[in-house]
Short mmCIF file of C-alpha atoms in Angstrom, two decimals:
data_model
loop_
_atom_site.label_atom_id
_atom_site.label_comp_id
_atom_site.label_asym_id
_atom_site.label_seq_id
_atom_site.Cartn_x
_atom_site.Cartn_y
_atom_site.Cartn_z
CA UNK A 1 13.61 59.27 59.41
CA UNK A 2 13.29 56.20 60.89
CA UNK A 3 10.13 55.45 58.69
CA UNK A 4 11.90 55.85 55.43
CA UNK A 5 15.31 53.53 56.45
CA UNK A 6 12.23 51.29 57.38
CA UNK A 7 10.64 51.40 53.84
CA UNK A 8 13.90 51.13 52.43
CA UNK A 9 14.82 47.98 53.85
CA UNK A 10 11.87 46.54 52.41
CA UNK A 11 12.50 47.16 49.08
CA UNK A 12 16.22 45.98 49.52
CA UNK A 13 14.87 42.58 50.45
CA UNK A 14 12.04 42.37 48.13
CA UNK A 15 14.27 43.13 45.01
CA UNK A 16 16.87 40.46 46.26
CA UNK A 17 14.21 38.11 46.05
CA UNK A 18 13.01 39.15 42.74
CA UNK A 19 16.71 38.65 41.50
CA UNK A 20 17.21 35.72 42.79
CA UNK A 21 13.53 34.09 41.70
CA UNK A 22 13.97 35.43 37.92
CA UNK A 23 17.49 34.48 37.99
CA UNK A 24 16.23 30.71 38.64
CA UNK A 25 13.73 30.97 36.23
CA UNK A 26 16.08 32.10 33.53
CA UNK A 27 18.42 28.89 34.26
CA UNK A 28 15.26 26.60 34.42
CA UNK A 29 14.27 28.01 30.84
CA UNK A 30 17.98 27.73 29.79
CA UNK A 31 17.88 23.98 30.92
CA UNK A 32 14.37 23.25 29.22
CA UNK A 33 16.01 24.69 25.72
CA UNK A 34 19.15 22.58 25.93
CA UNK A 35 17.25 19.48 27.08
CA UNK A 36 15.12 19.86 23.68
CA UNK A 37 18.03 20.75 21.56
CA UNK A 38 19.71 17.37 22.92
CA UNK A 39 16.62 15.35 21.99
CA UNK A 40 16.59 15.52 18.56
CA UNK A 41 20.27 14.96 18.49
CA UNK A 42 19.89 11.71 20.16
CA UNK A 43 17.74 10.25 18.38
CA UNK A 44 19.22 11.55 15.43
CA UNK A 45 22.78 9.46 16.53
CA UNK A 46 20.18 6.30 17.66
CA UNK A 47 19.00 6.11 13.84
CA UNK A 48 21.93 6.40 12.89
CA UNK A 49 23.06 3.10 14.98
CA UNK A 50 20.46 1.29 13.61
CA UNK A 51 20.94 2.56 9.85
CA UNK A 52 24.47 1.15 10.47
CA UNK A 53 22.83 -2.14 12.01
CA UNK A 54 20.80 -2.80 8.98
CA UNK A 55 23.58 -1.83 6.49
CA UNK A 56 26.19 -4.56 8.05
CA UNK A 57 23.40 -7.02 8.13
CA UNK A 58 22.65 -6.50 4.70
CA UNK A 59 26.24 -6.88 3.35
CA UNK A 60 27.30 -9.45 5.44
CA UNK A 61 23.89 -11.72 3.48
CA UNK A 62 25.38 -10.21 -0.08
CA UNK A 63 28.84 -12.07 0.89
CA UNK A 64 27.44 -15.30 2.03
CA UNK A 65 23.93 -15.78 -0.19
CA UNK A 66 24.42 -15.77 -3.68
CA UNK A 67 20.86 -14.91 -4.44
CA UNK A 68 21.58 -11.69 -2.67
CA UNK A 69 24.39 -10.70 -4.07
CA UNK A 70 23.01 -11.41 -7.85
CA UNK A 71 19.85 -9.48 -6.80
CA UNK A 72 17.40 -12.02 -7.03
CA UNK A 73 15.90 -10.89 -3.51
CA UNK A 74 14.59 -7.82 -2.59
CA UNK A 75 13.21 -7.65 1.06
CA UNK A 76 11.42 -5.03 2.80
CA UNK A 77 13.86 -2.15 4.66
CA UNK A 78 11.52 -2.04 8.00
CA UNK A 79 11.74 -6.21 7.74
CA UNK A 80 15.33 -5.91 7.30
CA UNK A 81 15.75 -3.51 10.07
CA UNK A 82 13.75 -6.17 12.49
CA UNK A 83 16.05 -8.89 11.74
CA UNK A 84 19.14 -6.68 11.91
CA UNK A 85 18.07 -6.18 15.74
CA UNK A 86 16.36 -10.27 16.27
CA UNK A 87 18.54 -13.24 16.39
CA UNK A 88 15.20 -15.50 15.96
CA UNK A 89 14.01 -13.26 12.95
CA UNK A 90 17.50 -13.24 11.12
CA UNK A 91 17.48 -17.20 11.18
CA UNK A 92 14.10 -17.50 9.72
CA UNK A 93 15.27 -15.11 6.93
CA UNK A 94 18.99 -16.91 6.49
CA UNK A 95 16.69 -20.13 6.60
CA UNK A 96 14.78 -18.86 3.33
CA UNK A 97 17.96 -18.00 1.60
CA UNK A 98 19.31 -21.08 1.71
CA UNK A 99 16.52 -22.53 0.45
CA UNK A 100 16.57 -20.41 -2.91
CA UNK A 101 18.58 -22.57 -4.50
CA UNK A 102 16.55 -25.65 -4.29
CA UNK A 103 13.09 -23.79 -4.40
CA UNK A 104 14.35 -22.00 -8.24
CA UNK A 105 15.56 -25.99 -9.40
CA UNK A 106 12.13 -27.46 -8.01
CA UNK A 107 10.55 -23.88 -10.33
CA UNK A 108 12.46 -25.06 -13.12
CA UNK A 109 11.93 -28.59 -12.96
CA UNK A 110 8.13 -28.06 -12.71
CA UNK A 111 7.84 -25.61 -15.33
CA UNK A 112 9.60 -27.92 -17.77
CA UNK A 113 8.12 -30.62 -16.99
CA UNK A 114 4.53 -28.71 -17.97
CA UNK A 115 5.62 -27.51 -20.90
CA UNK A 116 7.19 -30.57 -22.20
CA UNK A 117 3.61 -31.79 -22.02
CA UNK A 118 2.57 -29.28 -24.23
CA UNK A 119 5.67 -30.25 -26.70
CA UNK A 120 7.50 -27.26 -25.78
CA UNK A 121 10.77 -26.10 -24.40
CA UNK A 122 11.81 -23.88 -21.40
CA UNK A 123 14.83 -21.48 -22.78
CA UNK A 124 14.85 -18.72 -20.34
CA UNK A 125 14.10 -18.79 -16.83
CA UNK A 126 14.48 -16.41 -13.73
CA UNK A 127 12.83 -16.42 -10.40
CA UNK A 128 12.54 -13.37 -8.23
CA UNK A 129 11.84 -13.07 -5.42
CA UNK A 130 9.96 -10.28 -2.21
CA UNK A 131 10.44 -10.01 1.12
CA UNK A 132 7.55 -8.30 2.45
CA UNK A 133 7.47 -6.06 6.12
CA UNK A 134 5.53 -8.59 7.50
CA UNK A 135 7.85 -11.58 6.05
CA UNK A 136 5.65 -13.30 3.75
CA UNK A 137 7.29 -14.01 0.23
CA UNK A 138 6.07 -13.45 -3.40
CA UNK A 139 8.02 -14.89 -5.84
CA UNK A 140 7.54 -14.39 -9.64
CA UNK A 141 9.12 -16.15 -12.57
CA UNK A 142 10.11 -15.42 -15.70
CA UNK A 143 10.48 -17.85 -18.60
CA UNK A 144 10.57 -17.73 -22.59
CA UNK A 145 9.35 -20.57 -24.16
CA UNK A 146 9.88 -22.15 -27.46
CA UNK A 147 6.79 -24.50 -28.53
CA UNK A 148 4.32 -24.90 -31.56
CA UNK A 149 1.77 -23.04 -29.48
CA UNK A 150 0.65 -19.46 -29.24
CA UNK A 151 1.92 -17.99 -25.97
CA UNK A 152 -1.71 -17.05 -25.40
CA UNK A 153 -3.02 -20.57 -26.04
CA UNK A 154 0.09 -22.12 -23.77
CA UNK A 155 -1.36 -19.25 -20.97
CA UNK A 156 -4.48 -20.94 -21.22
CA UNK A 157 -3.80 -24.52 -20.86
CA UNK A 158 -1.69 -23.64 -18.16
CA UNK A 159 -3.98 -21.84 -16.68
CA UNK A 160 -6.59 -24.71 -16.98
CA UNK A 161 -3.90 -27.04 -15.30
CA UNK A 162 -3.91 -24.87 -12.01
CA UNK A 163 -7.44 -24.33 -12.11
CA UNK A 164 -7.79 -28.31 -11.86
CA UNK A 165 -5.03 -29.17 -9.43
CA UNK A 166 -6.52 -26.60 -7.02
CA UNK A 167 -10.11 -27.94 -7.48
CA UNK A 168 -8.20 -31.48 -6.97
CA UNK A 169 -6.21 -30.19 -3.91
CA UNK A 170 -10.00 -28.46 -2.70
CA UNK A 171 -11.50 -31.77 -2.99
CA UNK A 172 -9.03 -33.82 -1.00
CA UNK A 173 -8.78 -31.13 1.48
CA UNK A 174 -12.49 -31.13 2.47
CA UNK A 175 -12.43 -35.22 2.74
CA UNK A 176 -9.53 -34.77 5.06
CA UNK A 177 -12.19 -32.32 7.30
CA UNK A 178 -14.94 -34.85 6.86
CA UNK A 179 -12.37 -37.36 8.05
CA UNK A 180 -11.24 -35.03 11.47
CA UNK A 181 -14.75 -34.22 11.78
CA UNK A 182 -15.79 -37.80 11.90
CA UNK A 183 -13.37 -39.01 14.01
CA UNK A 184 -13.92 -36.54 16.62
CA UNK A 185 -17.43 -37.37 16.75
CA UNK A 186 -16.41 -40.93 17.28
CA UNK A 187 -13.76 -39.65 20.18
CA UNK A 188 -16.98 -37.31 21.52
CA UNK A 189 -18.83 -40.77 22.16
CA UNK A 190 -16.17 -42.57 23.25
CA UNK A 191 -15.24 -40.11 25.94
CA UNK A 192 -18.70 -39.51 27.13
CA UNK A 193 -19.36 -36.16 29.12
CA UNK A 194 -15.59 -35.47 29.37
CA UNK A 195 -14.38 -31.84 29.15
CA UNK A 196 -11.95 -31.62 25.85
CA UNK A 197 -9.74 -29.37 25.00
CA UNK A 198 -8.82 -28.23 20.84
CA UNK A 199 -5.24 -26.90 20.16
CA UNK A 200 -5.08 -25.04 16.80
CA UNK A 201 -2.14 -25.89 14.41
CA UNK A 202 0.13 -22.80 13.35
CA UNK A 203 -0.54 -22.40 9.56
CA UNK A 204 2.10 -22.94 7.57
CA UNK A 205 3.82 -20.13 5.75
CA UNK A 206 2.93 -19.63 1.69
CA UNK A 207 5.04 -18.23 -0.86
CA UNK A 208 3.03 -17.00 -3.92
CA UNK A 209 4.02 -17.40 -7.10
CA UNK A 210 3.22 -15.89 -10.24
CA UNK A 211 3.98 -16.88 -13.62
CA UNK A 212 5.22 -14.63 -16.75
CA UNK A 213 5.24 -16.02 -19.70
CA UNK A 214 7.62 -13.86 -22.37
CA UNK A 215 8.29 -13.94 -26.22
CA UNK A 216 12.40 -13.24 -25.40
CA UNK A 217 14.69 -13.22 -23.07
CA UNK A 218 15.24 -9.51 -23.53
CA UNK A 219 11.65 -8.77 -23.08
CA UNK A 220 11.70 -10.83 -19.43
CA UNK A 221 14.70 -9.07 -18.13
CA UNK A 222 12.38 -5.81 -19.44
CA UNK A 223 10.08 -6.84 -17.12
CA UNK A 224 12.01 -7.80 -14.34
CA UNK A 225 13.76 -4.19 -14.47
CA UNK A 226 9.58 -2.97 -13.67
CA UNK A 227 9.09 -5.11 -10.85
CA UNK A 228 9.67 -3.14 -7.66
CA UNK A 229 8.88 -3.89 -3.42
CA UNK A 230 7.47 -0.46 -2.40
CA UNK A 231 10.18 -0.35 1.12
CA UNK A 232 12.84 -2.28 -0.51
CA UNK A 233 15.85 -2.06 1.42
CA UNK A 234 18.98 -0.64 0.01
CA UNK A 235 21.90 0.12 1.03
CA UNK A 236 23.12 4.04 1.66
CA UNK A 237 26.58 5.12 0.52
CA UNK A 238 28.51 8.07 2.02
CA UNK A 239 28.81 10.45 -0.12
CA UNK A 240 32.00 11.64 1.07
CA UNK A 241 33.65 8.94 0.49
#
């Protein structure tokens, strides 16, 4: 008798510490699930924050650029984002806009000026413009025309004009290197077997351009209406609202 209440002990204890093992289990497992459940949720409210971010940036430049709030810019949403959340970033950007203005009249002026040559007049003309995710710029302008020439034959001259102020802007360029390269040679002897030291200059940043030449002003705003930025940025309403 005394072997069985024995036995039966036993089994009293070791089903107390099952219970009590599987009952810690279950509220580690329980944990686990809400932990997961709470993860997506919070980063679910965090892009959310930053959706908001970029939307208040983005309104706030339609109110105080015009060439926002006519839609002459498009920029890039992740670019957009980046400045939303980087003081230095957002001035470079508000830095560009405010340039626009000047930038378009220098367009114009240049553009005129070209075609005057050619003894014809600049009617139309827009200038776009792309903020890329990495923050360079394309800009692309639109212009009618109205001269003796064929637009075709006006493309071409034109064309023959850049080709010759970039072989012009080539051939100063490499007598500027000669000159450098001269000059430290000259510095190299002066300075004997002296250890030097070369500091690169930070390119400066380019804005392409490219030029559309159209028979109407209907047919450029046509082609505006095409041109699209892949990530443009804009903005979401609430559809409850």
């Amino acid at each position: 008798m005394d072997n069985i209440v024995a036995i039966a002990g036993i089994g009293s204890n070791y089903n107390n510490v099952y219970e009590g093992t599987y009952a810690a289990r279950k509220n580690d497992a329980v944990k686990k699930a809400e932990t997961k459940e709470a993860a997506p949720a919070q980063t679910g409210k965090a892009k959310d924050a930053s959706e908001k971010v970029a939307s208040d940036y983005y309104s706030y430049l339609q109110k105080n650029y015009d060439c926002m709030s006519k839609g002459n810019v498009t920029i890039s949403s992740a670019y957009l984002k980046k400045c939303s959340g980087d003081s230095a970033k957002a001035k470079e950007l508000e830095d560009f806009l405010k340039r626009i203005p000047e930038l378009e009249e220098q367009g114009y002026e240049q553009l005129s000026a070209q075609n005057k040559a050619l003894g014809g007049t600049v009617t139309y003309y827009q200038q776009t413009w792309m903020v890329n995710k990495d923050g360079s710029i394309q800009s692309t302008v639109y212009s009618v025309t109205e001269t003796e020439m064929t637009n075709a034959e006006r493309m071409k001259k034109n064309m023959d004009d850049r080709l010759e102020k970039q072989k012009e802007k080539k051939e100063e360029e490499e007598k500027v290197e000669e000159k450098k390269a001269e000059k430290a040679e000259q510095d190299e002897k002066q300075a004997g077997g002296t250890e030097k030291v070369s500091v690169l200059e930070a390119p400066k940043q380019e804005i392409a351009v490219r030029y559309v030449d159209a028979e109407s002003e209907l047919e450029a705003k046509a082609m505006m209406q095409k041109e699209k930025l892949e990530d443009a940025y804009y903005p979401k309403f609430d559809m409850n609202v």
